[in-house]
Amino acid sequence: MNWGGSIVVGMGAFMAFIVGSVFYMVRQDTDTLEEDNYYDQGMHYGEVYELKENVQRDQAMPTLRLRGDSLYIHFSTTRNTGNAHWKRRSDAKLDKEQVFQTESDSVALPLASPERGHWEIKLTWNGAGTAYQSIHHLFIP
């Protein structure tokens, strides 16, 4: 085969790759960069912003520590009620939500899933009559 034939074969392979990629992307049901409920999140953006501002204003950022098979959350106030939403970016089927209520300034939550790797934890809670929300990133080894 001469060099002209090699160029034609190479261009054909490249075009087949591009066409295959287009068909693959069109068949995908979801886009990983887009949230399922992005419209609702946009409608409530002001409320979420206020919850996060409360954390900054009151210096109420909780600390998270991973010990064994439990996640320990230490708050700046006592008597906290709320929930922890565990979100796994690589697999939405593993997302979990845990409700908690404390009398002291800390709580121990069992790990939401035995899956190891990166998790995003969104804490939404009420403490001392004020609502808060914070997002934490946790790596489970």
CSV table of N, CA and C in Angstrom, one decimal:
chain,number,residue,atom,x,y,z
A,1,MET,N,0.9,-1.2,0.0
A,1,MET,CA,0.0,0.0,0.0
A,1,MET,C,0.9,1.2,0.0
A,2,ASN,N,0.6,2.2,-0.8
A,2,ASN,CA,1.4,3.4,-0.9
A,2,ASN,C,0.9,4.4,0.2
A,3,TRP,N,1.6,5.5,0.3
A,3,TRP,CA,1.3,6.5,1.4
A,3,TRP,C,-0.1,7.1,1.2
A,4,GLY,N,-0.6,7.3,0.0
A,4,GLY,CA,-1.9,7.8,-0.2
A,4,GLY,C,-3.0,6.9,0.4
A,5,GLY,N,-2.9,5.6,0.2
A,5,GLY,CA,-3.8,4.7,0.7
A,5,GLY,C,-3.8,4.7,2.3
A,6,SER,N,-2.6,4.8,2.8
A,6,SER,CA,-2.5,4.9,4.3
A,6,SER,C,-3.2,6.1,4.8
A,7,ILE,N,-3.1,7.3,4.1
A,7,ILE,CA,-3.8,8.5,4.6
A,7,ILE,C,-5.3,8.3,4.5
A,8,VAL,N,-5.8,7.6,3.5
A,8,VAL,CA,-7.3,7.4,3.3
A,8,VAL,C,-7.7,6.4,4.5
A,9,VAL,N,-7.0,5.4,4.7
A,9,VAL,CA,-7.4,4.5,5.8
A,9,VAL,C,-7.4,5.2,7.2
A,10,GLY,N,-6.4,6.0,7.4
A,10,GLY,CA,-6.3,6.8,8.7
A,10,GLY,C,-7.5,7.7,8.8
A,11,MET,N,-7.8,8.4,7.7
A,11,MET,CA,-8.9,9.4,7.8
A,11,MET,C,-10.2,8.6,8.0
A,12,GLY,N,-10.4,7.5,7.4
A,12,GLY,CA,-11.6,6.7,7.6
A,12,GLY,C,-11.7,6.2,9.0
A,13,ALA,N,-10.6,5.7,9.6
A,13,ALA,CA,-10.7,5.3,11.0
A,13,ALA,C,-11.0,6.5,11.9
A,14,PHE,N,-10.5,7.6,11.6
A,14,PHE,CA,-10.8,8.8,12.5
A,14,PHE,C,-12.2,9.2,12.3
A,15,MET,N,-12.8,9.2,11.1
A,15,MET,CA,-14.2,9.5,10.9
A,15,MET,C,-15.1,8.5,11.6
A,16,ALA,N,-14.7,7.2,11.6
A,16,ALA,CA,-15.5,6.2,12.2
A,16,ALA,C,-15.5,6.4,13.7
A,17,PHE,N,-14.4,6.8,14.3
A,17,PHE,CA,-14.3,7.1,15.7
A,17,PHE,C,-15.2,8.2,16.1
A,18,ILE,N,-15.2,9.3,15.3
A,18,ILE,CA,-16.0,10.5,15.6
A,18,ILE,C,-17.5,10.1,15.5
A,19,VAL,N,-17.9,9.4,14.5
A,19,VAL,CA,-19.3,9.0,14.3
A,19,VAL,C,-19.7,8.1,15.5
A,20,GLY,N,-18.9,7.2,15.9
A,20,GLY,CA,-19.2,6.3,17.0
A,20,GLY,C,-19.3,7.1,18.3
A,21,SER,N,-18.4,8.1,18.5
A,21,SER,CA,-18.5,8.9,19.7
A,21,SER,C,-19.8,9.7,19.7
A,22,VAL,N,-20.2,10.2,18.6
A,22,VAL,CA,-21.5,11.0,18.5
A,22,VAL,C,-22.7,10.1,18.9
A,23,PHE,N,-22.7,8.9,18.3
A,23,PHE,CA,-23.8,8.0,18.6
A,23,PHE,C,-23.8,7.6,20.1
A,24,TYR,N,-22.7,7.4,20.7
A,24,TYR,CA,-22.6,7.1,22.1
A,24,TYR,C,-23.1,8.2,23.0
A,25,MET,N,-22.7,9.4,22.7
A,25,MET,CA,-23.1,10.6,23.5
A,25,MET,C,-24.6,10.9,23.3
A,26,VAL,N,-25.2,10.7,22.1
A,26,VAL,CA,-26.6,10.9,21.9
A,26,VAL,C,-27.4,9.9,22.6
A,27,ARG,N,-27.0,8.7,22.7
A,27,ARG,CA,-27.7,7.6,23.4
A,27,ARG,C,-27.7,7.7,24.9
A,28,GLN,N,-26.8,8.5,25.5
A,28,GLN,CA,-26.7,8.6,27.0
A,28,GLN,C,-27.9,9.3,27.5
A,29,ASP,N,-28.5,8.8,28.6
A,29,ASP,CA,-29.7,9.3,29.2
A,29,ASP,C,-29.5,10.6,30.0
A,30,THR,N,-28.3,10.6,30.6
A,30,THR,CA,-28.1,11.8,31.5
A,30,THR,C,-26.7,12.4,31.2
A,31,ASP,N,-26.6,13.6,31.7
A,31,ASP,CA,-25.4,14.3,31.6
A,31,ASP,C,-24.8,14.4,33.0
A,32,THR,N,-23.6,14.0,33.2
A,32,THR,CA,-23.0,14.0,34.5
A,32,THR,C,-22.7,15.4,35.0
A,33,LEU,N,-22.7,16.4,34.2
A,33,LEU,CA,-22.4,17.7,34.7
A,33,LEU,C,-23.7,18.5,35.0
A,34,GLU,N,-24.8,17.9,34.9
A,34,GLU,CA,-26.1,18.5,35.1
A,34,GLU,C,-26.8,17.8,36.3
A,35,GLU,N,-27.3,18.6,37.2
A,35,GLU,CA,-28.0,18.0,38.3
A,35,GLU,C,-29.4,17.6,37.9
A,36,ASP,N,-30.0,16.6,38.4
A,36,ASP,CA,-31.4,16.2,38.1
A,36,ASP,C,-32.4,17.3,38.4
A,37,ASN,N,-32.2,18.0,39.5
A,37,ASN,CA,-33.2,18.9,40.0
A,37,ASN,C,-32.6,20.3,40.0
A,38,TYR,N,-31.9,20.7,38.9
A,38,TYR,CA,-31.2,22.0,38.9
A,38,TYR,C,-32.2,23.2,38.9
A,39,TYR,N,-33.4,23.0,38.4
A,39,TYR,CA,-34.4,24.1,38.4
A,39,TYR,C,-34.8,24.4,39.8
A,40,ASP,N,-35.1,23.4,40.6
A,40,ASP,CA,-35.5,23.6,42.0
A,40,ASP,C,-34.4,24.2,42.8
A,41,GLN,N,-33.2,23.7,42.5
A,41,GLN,CA,-32.0,24.3,43.3
A,41,GLN,C,-31.9,25.8,42.9
A,42,GLY,N,-32.1,26.1,41.7
A,42,GLY,CA,-32.0,27.5,41.3
A,42,GLY,C,-33.1,28.4,42.0
A,43,MET,N,-34.3,27.8,42.1
A,43,MET,CA,-35.4,28.6,42.8
A,43,MET,C,-35.1,28.8,44.3
A,44,HIS,N,-34.4,28.0,44.9
A,44,HIS,CA,-34.1,28.1,46.3
A,44,HIS,C,-32.7,28.5,46.6
A,45,TYR,N,-32.0,29.1,45.7
A,45,TYR,CA,-30.6,29.5,45.8
A,45,TYR,C,-30.5,30.6,47.0
A,46,GLY,N,-31.4,31.5,47.1
A,46,GLY,CA,-31.3,32.5,48.1
A,46,GLY,C,-31.4,32.0,49.5
A,47,GLU,N,-32.3,31.0,49.7
A,47,GLU,CA,-32.4,30.3,51.0
A,47,GLU,C,-31.1,29.6,51.4
A,48,VAL,N,-30.5,28.8,50.4
A,48,VAL,CA,-29.3,28.1,50.7
A,48,VAL,C,-28.2,29.1,51.0
A,49,TYR,N,-28.1,30.2,50.2
A,49,TYR,CA,-27.1,31.2,50.5
A,49,TYR,C,-27.2,31.7,51.9
A,50,GLU,N,-28.4,32.0,52.3
A,50,GLU,CA,-28.6,32.5,53.7
A,50,GLU,C,-28.1,31.5,54.7
A,51,LEU,N,-28.4,30.2,54.5
A,51,LEU,CA,-28.0,29.1,55.5
A,51,LEU,C,-26.5,29.1,55.5
A,52,LYS,N,-25.8,29.2,54.4
A,52,LYS,CA,-24.3,29.2,54.4
A,52,LYS,C,-23.7,30.4,55.0
A,53,GLU,N,-24.4,31.6,54.8
A,53,GLU,CA,-24.0,32.8,55.5
A,53,GLU,C,-24.1,32.7,57.0
A,54,ASN,N,-25.1,32.0,57.5
A,54,ASN,CA,-25.3,31.9,58.9
A,54,ASN,C,-24.1,31.1,59.5
A,55,VAL,N,-23.6,30.1,58.8
A,55,VAL,CA,-22.4,29.4,59.2
A,55,VAL,C,-21.2,30.3,59.4
A,56,GLN,N,-21.0,31.2,58.4
A,56,GLN,CA,-19.9,32.1,58.4
A,56,GLN,C,-20.0,33.2,59.5
A,57,ARG,N,-21.2,33.7,59.6
A,57,ARG,CA,-21.5,34.8,60.5
A,57,ARG,C,-21.3,34.3,62.0
A,58,ASP,N,-21.9,33.1,62.3
A,58,ASP,CA,-21.9,32.6,63.6
A,58,ASP,C,-20.6,31.8,63.9
A,59,GLN,N,-19.7,31.6,62.9
A,59,GLN,CA,-18.6,30.8,63.1
A,59,GLN,C,-18.9,29.4,63.6
A,60,ALA,N,-19.9,28.8,62.9
A,60,ALA,CA,-20.5,27.5,63.3
A,60,ALA,C,-20.1,26.4,62.4
A,61,MET,N,-19.0,26.5,61.7
A,61,MET,CA,-18.6,25.4,60.8
A,61,MET,C,-18.3,24.1,61.7
A,62,PRO,N,-19.0,23.0,61.4
A,62,PRO,CA,-18.8,21.8,62.2
A,62,PRO,C,-17.5,21.1,61.7
A,63,THR,N,-16.9,20.3,62.6
A,63,THR,CA,-15.7,19.6,62.2
A,63,THR,C,-16.1,18.1,62.1
A,64,LEU,N,-15.6,17.4,61.1
A,64,LEU,CA,-15.9,16.0,60.8
A,64,LEU,C,-14.6,15.2,61.0
A,65,ARG,N,-14.8,14.1,61.7
A,65,ARG,CA,-13.7,13.2,61.9
A,65,ARG,C,-14.2,11.7,61.6
A,66,LEU,N,-13.4,11.0,60.9
A,66,LEU,CA,-13.7,9.6,60.6
A,66,LEU,C,-12.9,8.7,61.5
A,67,ARG,N,-13.6,7.9,62.2
A,67,ARG,CA,-13.0,6.9,63.1
A,67,ARG,C,-13.7,5.6,63.0
A,68,GLY,N,-12.9,4.7,62.5
A,68,GLY,CA,-13.5,3.3,62.3
A,68,GLY,C,-14.6,3.3,61.3
A,69,ASP,N,-15.8,2.9,61.7
A,69,ASP,CA,-17.0,2.8,60.8
A,69,ASP,C,-18.0,3.9,61.2
A,70,SER,N,-17.5,5.0,61.8
A,70,SER,CA,-18.4,6.1,62.2
A,70,SER,C,-17.8,7.4,61.8
A,71,LEU,N,-18.7,8.4,61.5
A,71,LEU,CA,-18.4,9.7,61.3
A,71,LEU,C,-18.8,10.6,62.5
A,72,TYR,N,-17.8,11.2,63.1
A,72,TYR,CA,-18.1,12.1,64.3
A,72,TYR,C,-18.2,13.5,63.8
A,73,ILE,N,-19.3,14.2,64.1
A,73,ILE,CA,-19.5,15.6,63.8
A,73,ILE,C,-19.6,16.4,65.1
A,74,HIS,N,-18.7,17.4,65.2
A,74,HIS,CA,-18.7,18.3,66.3
A,74,HIS,C,-19.2,19.7,65.9
A,75,PHE,N,-20.3,20.1,66.6
A,75,PHE,CA,-20.9,21.4,66.3
A,75,PHE,C,-20.5,22.4,67.3
A,76,SER,N,-20.8,23.7,67.0
A,76,SER,CA,-20.4,24.8,68.0
A,76,SER,C,-21.5,25.0,69.0
A,77,THR,N,-22.7,24.4,68.8
A,77,THR,CA,-23.7,24.6,69.8
A,77,THR,C,-24.3,23.2,70.2
A,78,THR,N,-25.1,23.1,71.2
A,78,THR,CA,-25.7,21.9,71.7
A,78,THR,C,-27.1,21.8,71.1
A,79,ARG,N,-27.7,20.7,71.2
A,79,ARG,CA,-29.1,20.5,70.8
A,79,ARG,C,-29.3,20.8,69.3
A,80,ASN,N,-28.7,20.0,68.5
A,80,ASN,CA,-28.8,20.2,67.1
A,80,ASN,C,-29.7,19.1,66.5
A,81,THR,N,-30.5,19.5,65.5
A,81,THR,CA,-31.3,18.6,64.7
A,81,THR,C,-31.1,18.8,63.3
A,82,GLY,N,-31.0,17.8,62.5
A,82,GLY,CA,-30.8,18.0,61.0
A,82,GLY,C,-30.6,16.7,60.3
A,83,ASN,N,-30.0,16.9,59.1
A,83,ASN,CA,-29.7,15.7,58.3
A,83,ASN,C,-28.4,15.8,57.6
A,84,ALA,N,-27.9,14.7,57.3
A,84,ALA,CA,-26.6,14.6,56.5
A,84,ALA,C,-26.9,13.9,55.2
A,85,HIS,N,-26.7,14.5,54.1
A,85,HIS,CA,-26.9,14.0,52.8
A,85,HIS,C,-25.6,13.5,52.2
A,86,TRP,N,-25.4,12.2,52.0
A,86,TRP,CA,-24.2,11.7,51.5
A,86,TRP,C,-24.3,11.6,50.0
A,87,LYS,N,-23.4,12.2,49.2
A,87,LYS,CA,-23.5,12.2,47.8
A,87,LYS,C,-22.3,11.6,47.2
A,88,ARG,N,-22.5,10.6,46.3
A,88,ARG,CA,-21.3,10.0,45.6
A,88,ARG,C,-21.4,10.4,44.1
A,89,ARG,N,-20.4,11.2,43.7
A,89,ARG,CA,-20.4,11.8,42.4
A,89,ARG,C,-20.3,10.7,41.3
A,90,SER,N,-19.6,9.6,41.6
A,90,SER,CA,-19.4,8.6,40.6
A,90,SER,C,-20.6,7.7,40.4
A,91,ASP,N,-21.5,7.6,41.4
A,91,ASP,CA,-22.7,6.7,41.3
A,91,ASP,C,-23.8,7.2,42.2
A,92,ALA,N,-24.8,7.8,41.6
A,92,ALA,CA,-25.9,8.4,42.3
A,92,ALA,C,-26.7,7.4,43.0
A,93,LYS,N,-26.6,6.1,42.7
A,93,LYS,CA,-27.4,5.1,43.4
A,93,LYS,C,-26.9,4.9,44.8
A,94,LEU,N,-25.7,5.4,45.1
A,94,LEU,CA,-25.2,5.2,46.5
A,94,LEU,C,-25.5,6.4,47.4
A,95,ASP,N,-26.2,7.4,46.9
A,95,ASP,CA,-26.6,8.6,47.7
A,95,ASP,C,-27.5,8.1,48.8
A,96,LYS,N,-27.2,8.7,50.0
A,96,LYS,CA,-28.0,8.4,51.2
A,96,LYS,C,-28.3,9.6,52.0
A,97,GLU,N,-29.3,9.5,52.9
A,97,GLU,CA,-29.6,10.7,53.8
A,97,GLU,C,-29.8,10.1,55.2
A,98,GLN,N,-29.1,10.7,56.2
A,98,GLN,CA,-29.3,10.3,57.6
A,98,GLN,C,-29.8,11.5,58.4
A,99,VAL,N,-30.8,11.2,59.2
A,99,VAL,CA,-31.3,12.3,60.1
A,99,VAL,C,-30.6,12.1,61.5
A,100,PHE,N,-30.3,13.2,62.1
A,100,PHE,CA,-29.7,13.2,63.4
A,100,PHE,C,-30.3,14.2,64.4
A,101,GLN,N,-30.2,13.9,65.7
A,101,GLN,CA,-30.6,14.8,66.7
A,101,GLN,C,-29.7,14.6,67.9
A,102,THR,N,-29.1,15.7,68.4
A,102,THR,CA,-28.2,15.6,69.5
A,102,THR,C,-28.6,16.4,70.7
A,103,GLU,N,-28.2,16.0,71.9
A,103,GLU,CA,-28.4,16.8,73.1
A,103,GLU,C,-27.1,17.5,73.4
A,104,SER,N,-26.0,16.9,73.0
A,104,SER,CA,-24.7,17.5,73.3
A,104,SER,C,-24.2,18.3,72.0
A,105,ASP,N,-22.9,18.6,71.9
A,105,ASP,CA,-22.4,19.3,70.8
A,105,ASP,C,-21.8,18.4,69.7
A,106,SER,N,-22.0,17.1,69.8
A,106,SER,CA,-21.5,16.2,68.8
A,106,SER,C,-22.4,15.0,68.6
A,107,VAL,N,-22.2,14.4,67.4
A,107,VAL,CA,-23.0,13.2,67.1
A,107,VAL,C,-22.1,12.2,66.3
A,108,ALA,N,-22.4,10.9,66.5
A,108,ALA,CA,-21.7,9.9,65.7
A,108,ALA,C,-22.7,9.2,64.8
A,109,LEU,N,-22.4,9.3,63.5
A,109,LEU,CA,-23.2,8.7,62.5
A,109,LEU,C,-22.5,7.5,61.9
A,110,PRO,N,-23.2,6.4,61.7
A,110,PRO,CA,-22.6,5.3,61.0
A,110,PRO,C,-22.3,5.6,59.6
A,111,LEU,N,-21.3,5.1,59.0
A,111,LEU,CA,-21.0,5.4,57.6
A,111,LEU,C,-22.2,5.0,56.7
A,112,ALA,N,-22.6,5.9,55.8
A,112,ALA,CA,-23.8,5.7,55.0
A,112,ALA,C,-23.6,4.5,54.1
A,113,SER,N,-22.4,4.2,53.7
A,113,SER,CA,-22.2,3.1,52.7
A,113,SER,C,-20.8,2.5,53.0
A,114,PRO,N,-20.6,1.3,52.8
A,114,PRO,CA,-19.2,0.7,52.9
A,114,PRO,C,-18.3,1.1,51.8
A,115,GLU,N,-18.9,1.7,50.8
A,115,GLU,CA,-18.1,2.1,49.6
A,115,GLU,C,-16.9,3.0,50.0
A,116,ARG,N,-15.8,2.8,49.5
A,116,ARG,CA,-14.6,3.6,49.8
A,116,ARG,C,-14.5,4.6,48.6
A,117,GLY,N,-13.8,5.7,48.9
A,117,GLY,CA,-13.6,6.8,47.9
A,117,GLY,C,-14.1,8.1,48.4
A,118,HIS,N,-14.3,9.0,47.4
A,118,HIS,CA,-14.7,10.4,47.7
A,118,HIS,C,-16.2,10.5,47.9
A,119,TRP,N,-16.6,11.2,48.9
A,119,TRP,CA,-18.0,11.5,49.2
A,119,TRP,C,-18.1,13.0,49.5
A,120,GLU,N,-19.3,13.5,49.1
A,120,GLU,CA,-19.6,14.9,49.4
A,120,GLU,C,-20.8,14.8,50.4
A,121,ILE,N,-20.6,15.5,51.6
A,121,ILE,CA,-21.6,15.4,52.7
A,121,ILE,C,-22.1,16.8,52.8
A,122,LYS,N,-23.5,16.9,52.6
A,122,LYS,CA,-24.1,18.2,52.8
A,122,LYS,C,-24.9,18.1,54.2
A,123,LEU,N,-24.4,18.9,55.1
A,123,LEU,CA,-25.1,19.0,56.4
A,123,LEU,C,-26.0,20.1,56.5
A,124,THR,N,-27.3,19.9,56.8
A,124,THR,CA,-28.3,20.9,57.1
A,124,THR,C,-28.8,20.7,58.5
A,125,TRP,N,-28.7,21.7,59.3
A,125,TRP,CA,-29.1,21.5,60.7
A,125,TRP,C,-29.6,22.8,61.3
A,126,ASN,N,-30.3,22.6,62.4
A,126,ASN,CA,-30.8,23.8,63.3
A,126,ASN,C,-30.1,23.6,64.6
A,127,GLY,N,-29.5,24.7,65.0
A,127,GLY,CA,-28.8,24.8,66.3
A,127,GLY,C,-29.0,26.1,67.0
A,128,ALA,N,-29.4,26.2,68.2
A,128,ALA,CA,-29.6,27.4,68.9
A,128,ALA,C,-30.6,28.3,68.2
A,129,GLY,N,-31.6,27.7,67.6
A,129,GLY,CA,-32.7,28.5,66.9
A,129,GLY,C,-32.3,29.0,65.5
A,130,THR,N,-31.1,28.7,65.0
A,130,THR,CA,-30.7,29.2,63.7
A,130,THR,C,-30.4,28.0,62.8
A,131,ALA,N,-30.8,28.2,61.5
A,131,ALA,CA,-30.7,27.1,60.5
A,131,ALA,C,-29.3,27.3,59.8
A,132,TYR,N,-28.6,26.2,59.5
A,132,TYR,CA,-27.3,26.2,58.9
A,132,TYR,C,-27.3,25.2,57.8
A,133,GLN,N,-26.3,25.4,56.9
A,133,GLN,CA,-25.9,24.4,55.9
A,133,GLN,C,-24.5,24.5,55.5
A,134,SER,N,-23.8,23.3,55.5
A,134,SER,CA,-22.4,23.3,55.0
A,134,SER,C,-22.2,22.1,54.2
A,135,ILE,N,-21.2,22.2,53.3
A,135,ILE,CA,-20.8,21.0,52.5
A,135,ILE,C,-19.4,20.6,52.8
A,136,HIS,N,-19.2,19.4,53.0
A,136,HIS,CA,-17.8,18.8,53.3
A,136,HIS,C,-17.5,17.7,52.4
A,137,HIS,N,-16.2,17.6,52.1
A,137,HIS,CA,-15.7,16.5,51.2
A,137,HIS,C,-14.9,15.5,52.1
A,138,LEU,N,-15.2,14.3,52.0
A,138,LEU,CA,-14.6,13.2,52.8
A,138,LEU,C,-14.1,12.1,51.9
A,139,PHE,N,-12.9,11.6,52.2
A,139,PHE,CA,-12.4,10.5,51.5
A,139,PHE,C,-12.3,9.3,52.5
A,140,ILE,N,-13.0,8.2,52.1
A,140,ILE,CA,-13.0,7.0,53.0
A,140,ILE,C,-12.0,6.1,52.4
A,141,PRO,N,-10.9,5.8,53.2
A,141,PRO,CA,-9.8,4.9,52.6
A,141,PRO,C,-10.3,3.5,52.6
